[in-house]
Amino acid sequence: MVDLVQLSRSAESAPFELKLADGNRLRQLSPVRTVPGKRLVCRGVWQERPVFAKIFIGASAARRATRDATGVRLLQAAQIDTPELLYAGGLAADGGTTANVLLYAAIEGGMNAEQLWTHLDQNEKLALALSLVATVARHHSAGLMQTDLYLKNFLVEGARVYSLDGDGMRRLPFLFARSAALENLALLLSKFDVLETDAWMPLLLQTYAEHRVEHPLLDVRDMERRTARHRRKAVRIYAERKVLRQCTDVVVRHDWRQFLAVARSSAESVLVPRLRQAPDALVEGEASQRLKSGNTCTVSLVQIDDRKYVVKRYNIKSLRHWLGRFWRPSRAAASWINAHRLLMYGIATPAPVALLERRFGPLRGRAYFVATYVDTPDVAEWLESAAVTEQQKQAGIRALARLMYKLQRLQIVHGDLKASNIHMDDTRPLLIDLDSLREFRCRRRFEAGHVRDLSRLLRNWHEQPRLRQALVDALLEVYGDSALLARALSR
């Protein structure tokens, strides 16, 4: 008997089969996407043909399956490419479980846009972005909008783009339809990197207008504001809320004495029981290598099952210190949240693995943040290394300047940009030590922090004028005539 609820919560699953209500069998089912306790999307075989099976479980399964099928039929009626719906029904009564099942024809050779995106160069990404914008314009011209606009909800096969996930398909509202369509377009644009949308926005809006029946006039600044708002909202929901509860990417276990969040990919690791039972042993054990000792923070490197982790313990120095910390989210939680925040924004940082807070009910004590260990030099060591060519150094400096400009566009302040907090993976900078990192909504408050970040970055090479000037030149190239950069250079 297949436990679909458990399968939806499992990181991995062996192939399985199900018997449908019409007597046919779904064979060789292999999950490709899960929503714990609600839905599985599986590859499989039905009547000797490859299919994708959406299996809805839980109390609202019937409603969500009906909504998904209705959305697909709306797309088909508008002659918008979408995989053919082959079956809509339930499981056989003797199967021991209840669920609603939709079977869609598999598009051979197709790849969802999110997966495809990672394999493309910049020109190919722009071409795909234009195709996605054109598809959304066709949605809107048909009076429809996809409310769950993620790149994975588009399937690309050659030059064709298929719209997926009928569950998120809705009709445009009768009132304020234009505003709703622009917000929906901005939602799609927010899925692209901020620097990409900066460069592509005029062309993307031109393409959208060309594929709309009424050819709307679009304001670039207005769309930039809408896009930034959607981007911030999505990151805030995921990084500040979702990764602190049970979800597709994170397993959470908590009781009166502790709160533990673990990346689902590491949920079965030997690290987890060791972290729960004796976290201090990971920091202070004989097998650990101390990286940093301090009153408020202790950092160690530990190897478990051929994987290396950095374990950062945030100490409680005294009763007074505890009284100032117990009611606030821990600095470990800030590191966990900010690591996910940066990764969502496409900014490199070591992958977050776990967060542990010792608690007494709602009161917090010592806290621990675990990240994968990345064996890379910091930027000062890297720039001084004889093994790094001059061409690589120039590329790395330009990448660092682009990173700073990206932080400026996202209104993120790191708070401590000394060289040891910036590592270099080939020519790509990685940010570490994220407990002081903050994303600002208020532009004026952000600007003061960004100027401090730029000034602190440049001070790393105060005694190396050649390197400092190379970084200044790279910053001037990407920032242009920026008052913020001018303020930083004058300090």
Coordinates of C-alpha atoms in Angstrom, one line a residue:
M1 CA 0.0 0.0 0.0
V2 CA 1.5 3.4 -1.0
D3 CA 1.4 6.1 1.6
L4 CA 1.1 9.2 -0.6
V5 CA 1.3 11.6 2.3
Q6 CA 4.6 10.2 3.4
L7 CA 5.9 10.2 -0.2
S8 CA 5.0 13.9 -0.5
R9 CA 7.3 14.5 2.5
S10 CA 10.2 12.3 1.5
A11 CA 13.3 13.6 -0.2
E12 CA 13.6 10.5 -2.3
S13 CA 11.4 7.6 -3.4
A14 CA 11.7 4.3 -5.2
P15 CA 9.4 4.0 -8.3
F16 CA 5.9 2.9 -7.4
E17 CA 2.6 2.3 -9.1
L18 CA -1.1 3.2 -8.5
K19 CA -4.4 1.7 -9.8
L20 CA -6.8 4.3 -11.2
A21 CA -10.6 4.3 -10.7
D22 CA -11.1 3.2 -14.3
G23 CA -9.0 0.0 -13.7
N24 CA -5.9 1.2 -15.6
R25 CA -2.6 1.4 -13.8
L26 CA 0.0 4.1 -13.5
R27 CA 3.4 2.5 -13.6
Q28 CA 7.0 3.5 -12.9
L29 CA 5.9 6.6 -11.0
S30 CA 8.8 8.8 -9.9
P31 CA 8.2 12.1 -8.0
V32 CA 9.7 15.2 -9.7
R33 CA 8.0 17.8 -7.5
T34 CA 6.2 17.6 -4.1
V35 CA 4.2 19.8 -1.9
P36 CA 4.2 18.1 1.5
G37 CA 0.8 16.8 2.5
K38 CA -0.9 18.3 -0.6
R39 CA 0.5 17.2 -4.0
L40 CA 2.9 15.0 -5.9
V41 CA 3.9 15.5 -9.5
C42 CA 5.4 12.3 -11.0
R43 CA 6.7 11.0 -14.2
G44 CA 5.1 7.7 -15.1
V45 CA 3.6 5.4 -17.8
W46 CA -0.1 5.1 -18.5
Q47 CA -1.5 2.9 -21.3
E48 CA 2.1 2.4 -22.6
R49 CA 2.7 6.2 -23.0
P50 CA 4.8 8.6 -20.9
V51 CA 2.8 11.0 -18.8
F52 CA 3.1 13.4 -16.0
A53 CA 0.7 12.6 -13.1
K54 CA -0.5 15.3 -10.7
I55 CA -1.7 13.5 -7.6
F56 CA -3.7 15.7 -5.2
I57 CA -4.1 14.5 -1.6
G58 CA -5.5 16.0 1.6
A59 CA -8.8 17.7 2.5
S60 CA -8.9 20.0 -0.5
A61 CA -7.7 17.5 -3.1
A62 CA -10.9 17.5 -5.2
R63 CA -11.2 21.3 -5.3
R64 CA -7.6 21.8 -6.4
A65 CA -7.7 19.0 -9.0
T66 CA -10.9 20.6 -10.4
R67 CA -9.3 24.0 -10.5
D68 CA -6.2 22.6 -12.3
A69 CA -8.3 20.9 -14.9
T70 CA -10.4 24.0 -15.4
G71 CA -7.3 26.2 -15.9
V72 CA -5.9 23.8 -18.6
R73 CA -9.2 23.8 -20.4
L74 CA -9.2 27.6 -20.4
L75 CA -5.7 27.6 -22.0
Q76 CA -6.8 25.1 -24.6
A77 CA -9.9 27.1 -25.5
A78 CA -7.6 30.2 -26.0
Q79 CA -5.4 28.0 -28.3
I80 CA -2.4 28.5 -26.0
D81 CA 0.1 25.7 -25.9
T82 CA -0.3 23.4 -22.9
P83 CA 0.2 19.6 -22.4
E84 CA -2.9 17.6 -23.3
L85 CA -5.1 16.5 -20.3
L86 CA -5.6 12.7 -20.8
Y87 CA -7.3 11.7 -17.6
A88 CA -9.1 13.3 -14.7
G89 CA -10.4 11.0 -11.9
G90 CA -9.5 9.2 -8.7
L91 CA -7.8 6.1 -7.5
A92 CA -9.3 2.6 -7.3
A93 CA -11.3 2.1 -4.1
D94 CA -9.3 -1.0 -3.2
G95 CA -6.0 0.9 -3.3
G96 CA -6.3 1.8 0.4
T97 CA -5.8 5.6 -0.2
T98 CA -7.8 8.4 -1.7
A99 CA -6.5 11.0 -4.1
N100 CA -7.5 13.0 -7.2
V101 CA -5.4 12.4 -10.3
L102 CA -4.8 14.3 -13.4
L103 CA -2.7 12.8 -16.2
Y104 CA -1.0 15.0 -18.8
A105 CA 0.8 14.0 -21.9
A106 CA 4.6 14.2 -21.5
I107 CA 6.3 16.6 -24.0
E108 CA 9.3 14.6 -25.1
G109 CA 12.5 16.6 -25.2
G110 CA 10.9 19.4 -23.2
M111 CA 12.5 21.1 -20.2
N112 CA 11.0 23.5 -17.7
A113 CA 12.2 27.0 -18.1
E114 CA 13.8 27.1 -14.6
Q115 CA 16.0 24.1 -15.4
L116 CA 16.8 25.3 -18.9
W117 CA 17.8 28.8 -17.6
T118 CA 20.8 27.4 -15.8
H119 CA 22.3 26.0 -19.0
L120 CA 22.0 29.2 -21.1
D121 CA 24.4 32.1 -21.8
Q122 CA 23.2 35.7 -21.6
N123 CA 22.0 35.9 -25.2
E124 CA 20.1 32.6 -24.9
K125 CA 18.6 33.8 -21.6
L126 CA 17.3 37.0 -23.2
A127 CA 15.8 35.0 -26.1
L128 CA 14.0 32.7 -23.5
A129 CA 12.8 35.7 -21.5
L130 CA 11.3 37.3 -24.6
S131 CA 9.5 34.0 -25.4
L132 CA 8.1 33.9 -21.8
V133 CA 7.0 37.5 -22.0
A134 CA 5.3 36.8 -25.3
T135 CA 3.5 33.8 -23.8
V136 CA 2.2 35.9 -20.8
A137 CA 1.1 38.6 -23.3
R138 CA -1.0 35.9 -25.1
H139 CA -2.5 34.9 -21.7
H140 CA -3.6 38.5 -21.1
S141 CA -4.9 38.9 -24.7
A142 CA -7.1 35.9 -24.0
G143 CA -8.4 37.4 -20.8
L144 CA -6.3 35.0 -18.6
M145 CA -3.5 35.3 -16.1
Q146 CA -1.2 32.7 -14.4
T147 CA -1.2 33.7 -10.8
D148 CA 1.7 31.3 -9.9
L149 CA 4.2 32.7 -12.3
Y150 CA 7.4 30.7 -11.7
L151 CA 9.8 29.7 -14.5
K152 CA 9.2 26.0 -13.7
N153 CA 5.5 26.5 -14.8
F154 CA 6.6 26.9 -18.4
L155 CA 7.9 24.0 -20.5
V156 CA 10.2 24.7 -23.4
E157 CA 10.5 22.4 -26.4
G158 CA 12.6 24.0 -29.1
A159 CA 10.8 27.3 -30.0
R160 CA 7.5 26.4 -28.3
V161 CA 6.7 27.4 -24.8
Y162 CA 4.0 25.4 -23.0
S163 CA 2.0 26.9 -20.1
L164 CA 1.8 24.5 -17.1
D165 CA -0.1 24.5 -13.8
G166 CA -3.8 25.2 -14.6
D167 CA -4.4 25.5 -10.8
G168 CA -2.9 29.0 -11.0
M169 CA -4.8 30.1 -14.1
R170 CA -7.5 32.7 -13.6
R171 CA -9.5 35.1 -15.7
L172 CA -8.4 38.7 -15.6
P173 CA -10.8 40.8 -13.4
F174 CA -13.5 42.8 -15.2
L175 CA -12.5 45.9 -13.3
F176 CA -8.9 47.2 -13.4
A177 CA -7.9 44.5 -15.9
R178 CA -5.0 46.5 -17.3
S179 CA -3.5 47.1 -13.8
A180 CA -3.9 43.4 -13.0
A181 CA -2.2 42.4 -16.3
L182 CA 0.8 44.7 -15.6
E183 CA 1.1 43.3 -12.0
N184 CA 1.1 39.8 -13.5
L185 CA 3.8 40.8 -16.0
A186 CA 5.8 42.3 -13.2
L187 CA 5.5 39.1 -11.3
L188 CA 7.1 37.2 -14.2
L189 CA 9.9 39.8 -14.6
S190 CA 10.7 39.6 -10.9
K191 CA 11.9 36.0 -11.5
F192 CA 14.8 37.3 -13.5
D193 CA 18.0 38.6 -12.0
V194 CA 17.8 42.3 -11.1
L195 CA 20.7 43.2 -13.3
E196 CA 19.1 41.3 -16.2
T197 CA 15.8 43.1 -15.9
D198 CA 17.8 46.4 -15.6
A199 CA 19.4 45.7 -19.0
W200 CA 16.4 44.0 -20.7
M201 CA 13.4 46.0 -19.5
P202 CA 12.8 48.2 -22.6
L203 CA 13.0 45.2 -25.0
L204 CA 10.9 43.0 -22.7
L205 CA 8.1 45.6 -22.6
Q206 CA 8.3 46.2 -26.3
T207 CA 7.8 42.5 -26.9
Y208 CA 4.9 42.4 -24.5
A209 CA 3.2 45.3 -26.2
E210 CA 3.7 43.7 -29.6
H211 CA 1.9 40.5 -28.5
R212 CA -1.1 42.2 -26.9
V213 CA -4.1 42.9 -29.0
E214 CA -4.5 46.4 -27.8
H215 CA -0.7 47.3 -27.9
P216 CA -0.5 49.1 -24.5
L217 CA 1.9 51.9 -23.8
L218 CA 4.2 50.8 -20.9
D219 CA 6.3 53.0 -18.6
V220 CA 9.8 51.6 -17.9
R221 CA 10.1 53.2 -14.5
D222 CA 6.6 52.1 -13.4
M223 CA 7.4 48.5 -14.4
E224 CA 10.7 48.6 -12.6
R225 CA 8.9 49.7 -9.4
R226 CA 6.3 47.0 -9.8
T227 CA 8.9 44.3 -10.5
A228 CA 11.1 45.3 -7.5
R229 CA 8.0 45.1 -5.2
H230 CA 7.2 41.6 -6.4
R231 CA 10.8 40.5 -6.1
R232 CA 11.1 41.7 -2.5
K233 CA 7.8 40.2 -1.5
A234 CA 8.7 36.7 -2.9
V235 CA 12.1 36.7 -1.1
R236 CA 10.5 38.0 2.1
I237 CA 7.9 35.3 2.1
Y238 CA 10.4 32.5 1.4
A239 CA 13.5 33.7 3.4
E240 CA 11.7 35.2 6.4
R241 CA 8.8 32.8 6.8
K242 CA 8.9 29.7 4.7
V243 CA 12.4 28.4 5.7
L244 CA 11.4 28.7 9.4
R245 CA 8.6 26.1 9.0
Q246 CA 8.1 22.7 7.3
C247 CA 8.1 23.2 3.5
T248 CA 9.4 21.5 0.4
D249 CA 13.0 22.6 1.0
V250 CA 13.2 22.5 4.8
V251 CA 12.4 20.0 7.6
V252 CA 11.5 21.6 10.9
R253 CA 11.5 19.8 14.3
H254 CA 10.8 21.7 17.5
D255 CA 9.7 21.2 21.0
W256 CA 9.9 22.9 24.4
R257 CA 13.7 22.7 24.5
Q258 CA 14.9 23.4 21.0
F259 CA 14.0 24.5 17.5
L260 CA 15.7 22.8 14.5
A261 CA 15.4 23.6 10.8
V262 CA 17.4 21.5 8.3
A263 CA 17.7 21.6 4.6
R264 CA 15.6 18.7 3.3
S265 CA 18.6 17.5 1.2
S266 CA 20.5 17.0 4.5
A267 CA 17.6 15.7 6.6
E268 CA 18.9 12.1 6.7
S269 CA 22.5 13.1 7.3
V270 CA 24.4 11.9 10.4
L271 CA 24.9 15.6 11.2
V272 CA 21.2 16.0 12.3
P273 CA 21.2 13.6 15.3
R274 CA 24.6 14.9 16.4
L275 CA 23.4 18.5 16.2
R276 CA 20.2 17.7 18.1
Q277 CA 21.9 15.8 20.9
A278 CA 25.3 17.4 21.4
P279 CA 25.8 20.6 19.3
D280 CA 28.7 21.8 21.4
A281 CA 30.6 18.7 20.6
L282 CA 30.6 19.7 17.0
V283 CA 32.1 23.0 17.9
E284 CA 34.5 21.9 20.6
G285 CA 35.2 18.2 19.9
E286 CA 38.6 16.8 19.1
A287 CA 37.7 16.2 15.5
S288 CA 36.7 19.8 15.0
Q289 CA 39.1 22.5 13.7
R290 CA 38.6 25.8 15.4
L291 CA 38.4 28.7 12.9
K292 CA 37.4 31.5 15.2
S293 CA 37.1 32.0 18.9
G294 CA 35.3 34.9 20.5
N295 CA 33.1 35.8 23.4
T296 CA 29.9 36.1 21.2
C297 CA 30.7 33.7 18.4
T298 CA 32.7 30.5 18.0
V299 CA 33.3 28.9 14.6
S300 CA 34.6 25.4 13.8
L301 CA 35.1 23.2 10.8
V302 CA 33.9 19.6 11.1
Q303 CA 33.8 16.7 8.7
I304 CA 30.9 14.2 8.8
D305 CA 30.5 11.4 6.2
D306 CA 33.0 12.9 3.8
R307 CA 31.2 16.3 3.9
K308 CA 32.7 19.4 5.6
Y309 CA 30.6 21.9 7.5
V310 CA 31.2 25.2 9.2
V311 CA 29.4 25.3 12.5
K312 CA 28.9 28.7 14.0
R313 CA 27.8 28.9 17.6
Y314 CA 26.4 32.2 19.0
N315 CA 27.3 32.3 22.6
I316 CA 25.5 33.9 25.6
K317 CA 28.1 35.8 27.5
S318 CA 26.2 36.6 30.6
L319 CA 22.8 36.9 32.2
R320 CA 22.7 40.5 31.0
H321 CA 23.5 39.5 27.5
W322 CA 20.8 36.8 27.6
L323 CA 18.2 39.3 28.9
G324 CA 18.9 41.4 25.8
R325 CA 18.7 38.4 23.4
F326 CA 16.2 35.8 24.6
W327 CA 13.1 37.6 23.2
R328 CA 14.6 38.4 19.7
P329 CA 15.4 36.1 16.8
S330 CA 18.9 34.7 17.2
R331 CA 21.8 35.8 15.1
A332 CA 22.0 32.2 13.9
A333 CA 18.4 32.6 12.6
A334 CA 19.5 35.8 10.9
S335 CA 22.4 33.9 9.2
W336 CA 19.9 31.2 8.1
I337 CA 17.4 33.7 6.7
N338 CA 20.0 35.8 5.0
A339 CA 21.7 32.8 3.3
H340 CA 18.4 31.9 1.8
R341 CA 17.8 35.5 0.9
L342 CA 21.0 35.8 -1.0
L343 CA 20.6 32.5 -2.8
M344 CA 17.1 33.6 -3.9
Y345 CA 18.6 36.8 -5.3
G346 CA 21.3 34.8 -7.2
I347 CA 24.1 36.0 -4.9
A348 CA 26.7 33.3 -4.1
T349 CA 27.1 32.2 -0.4
P350 CA 27.8 28.8 1.2
A351 CA 24.7 26.7 1.2
P352 CA 22.8 26.8 4.5
V353 CA 22.4 23.4 6.1
A354 CA 20.8 23.8 9.5
L355 CA 19.7 26.2 12.2
L356 CA 19.4 25.1 15.9
E357 CA 18.2 27.3 18.7
R358 CA 18.2 26.1 22.3
R359 CA 15.0 27.3 23.9
F360 CA 13.0 27.2 27.1
G361 CA 9.5 27.5 25.7
P362 CA 9.5 30.8 23.8
L363 CA 12.8 32.0 25.3
R364 CA 16.0 31.6 23.2
G365 CA 19.4 30.7 24.4
R366 CA 22.5 29.5 22.5
A367 CA 22.0 29.2 18.8
Y368 CA 23.9 27.3 16.0
F369 CA 24.1 27.9 12.3
V370 CA 25.6 25.2 10.0
A371 CA 26.7 25.8 6.4
T372 CA 28.6 23.8 3.8
Y373 CA 32.3 24.4 3.9
V374 CA 33.6 26.1 0.8
D375 CA 37.4 25.7 0.5
T376 CA 38.2 29.0 -1.1
P377 CA 40.6 31.9 -0.3
D378 CA 39.4 35.3 0.8
V379 CA 39.5 38.0 -1.8
A380 CA 42.8 39.6 -0.3
E381 CA 44.6 36.2 -0.4
W382 CA 43.2 35.5 -3.9
L383 CA 44.4 38.8 -5.3
E384 CA 47.9 38.3 -3.8
S385 CA 48.2 34.7 -5.1
A386 CA 50.9 34.1 -7.7
A387 CA 48.7 31.2 -9.0
V388 CA 46.0 33.6 -10.1
T389 CA 46.7 35.2 -13.5
E390 CA 46.4 38.9 -14.1
Q391 CA 43.4 38.3 -16.4
Q392 CA 41.6 36.3 -13.7
K393 CA 42.3 39.1 -11.1
Q394 CA 40.8 41.7 -13.4
A395 CA 37.7 39.4 -14.0
G396 CA 37.4 38.9 -10.2
I397 CA 37.6 42.6 -9.5
R398 CA 34.9 43.3 -12.1
A399 CA 32.7 40.6 -10.6
L400 CA 33.2 42.2 -7.2
A401 CA 32.1 45.6 -8.5
R402 CA 29.0 44.0 -10.1
L403 CA 28.2 42.3 -6.8
M404 CA 28.3 45.7 -5.0
Y405 CA 26.1 47.2 -7.7
K406 CA 23.6 44.3 -7.4
L407 CA 23.5 44.8 -3.6
Q408 CA 22.8 48.5 -4.3
R409 CA 19.9 47.7 -6.7
L410 CA 18.5 45.3 -4.1
Q411 CA 18.9 47.7 -1.2
I412 CA 21.0 45.1 0.8
V413 CA 23.6 46.1 3.3
H414 CA 26.1 43.5 4.4
G415 CA 27.4 45.4 7.4
D416 CA 31.0 44.1 7.6
L417 CA 32.8 43.9 4.2
K418 CA 36.3 43.1 5.4
A419 CA 38.2 40.9 3.0
S420 CA 37.8 37.8 5.1
N421 CA 34.1 38.0 4.6
I422 CA 34.4 37.8 0.8
H423 CA 35.8 34.6 -0.7
M424 CA 36.6 33.9 -4.3
D425 CA 35.4 30.8 -6.1
D426 CA 37.5 31.0 -9.3
T427 CA 36.4 34.6 -10.3
R428 CA 33.1 34.6 -8.5
P429 CA 32.8 36.4 -5.1
L430 CA 31.0 34.6 -2.2
L431 CA 29.7 36.5 0.8
I432 CA 29.9 34.9 4.3
D433 CA 29.3 36.1 7.8
L434 CA 25.7 37.1 7.2
D435 CA 24.3 37.8 10.7
S436 CA 24.5 41.6 10.2
L437 CA 23.2 41.6 6.6
R438 CA 20.0 43.5 6.1
E439 CA 17.6 44.3 3.3
F440 CA 16.1 47.8 3.6
R441 CA 12.8 49.1 2.4
C442 CA 13.6 52.8 3.2
R443 CA 15.9 54.1 0.5
R444 CA 17.5 56.8 2.6
R445 CA 18.4 54.5 5.4
F446 CA 19.8 52.0 2.9
E447 CA 22.0 54.6 1.2
A448 CA 23.9 55.4 4.4
G449 CA 24.6 51.7 5.0
H450 CA 25.7 51.1 1.4
V451 CA 28.1 54.0 1.5
R452 CA 29.6 52.4 4.7
D453 CA 29.8 49.0 2.8
L454 CA 31.7 50.6 -0.1
S455 CA 34.0 52.5 2.2
R456 CA 34.8 49.3 4.2
L457 CA 35.4 47.4 1.0
L458 CA 37.9 49.9 -0.3
R459 CA 39.7 50.1 3.0
N460 CA 40.8 46.5 2.5
W461 CA 43.4 47.8 0.0
H462 CA 44.2 51.1 1.7
E463 CA 47.9 50.2 1.7
Q464 CA 47.8 48.7 -1.9
P465 CA 46.9 51.7 -4.1
R466 CA 47.2 49.7 -7.4
L467 CA 44.6 47.2 -6.3
R468 CA 42.4 49.8 -4.8
Q469 CA 42.5 51.9 -8.0
A470 CA 41.6 48.8 -10.0
L471 CA 38.6 48.3 -7.9
V472 CA 37.6 52.0 -8.0
D473 CA 37.8 51.8 -11.8
A474 CA 35.6 48.7 -11.9
L475 CA 33.1 50.4 -9.6
L476 CA 33.0 53.5 -11.7
E477 CA 32.3 51.4 -14.8
V478 CA 29.2 49.7 -13.3
Y479 CA 27.9 52.5 -11.0
G480 CA 28.4 55.3 -13.5
D481 CA 27.7 58.8 -12.2
S482 CA 26.5 57.6 -8.8
A483 CA 26.3 59.9 -5.8
L484 CA 26.6 57.0 -3.4
L485 CA 29.9 55.9 -4.9
A486 CA 31.2 59.5 -4.9
R487 CA 30.3 59.7 -1.2
A488 CA 32.2 56.5 -0.5
L489 CA 35.3 57.6 -2.4
S490 CA 35.4 60.9 -0.5
R491 CA 35.5 59.3 2.9

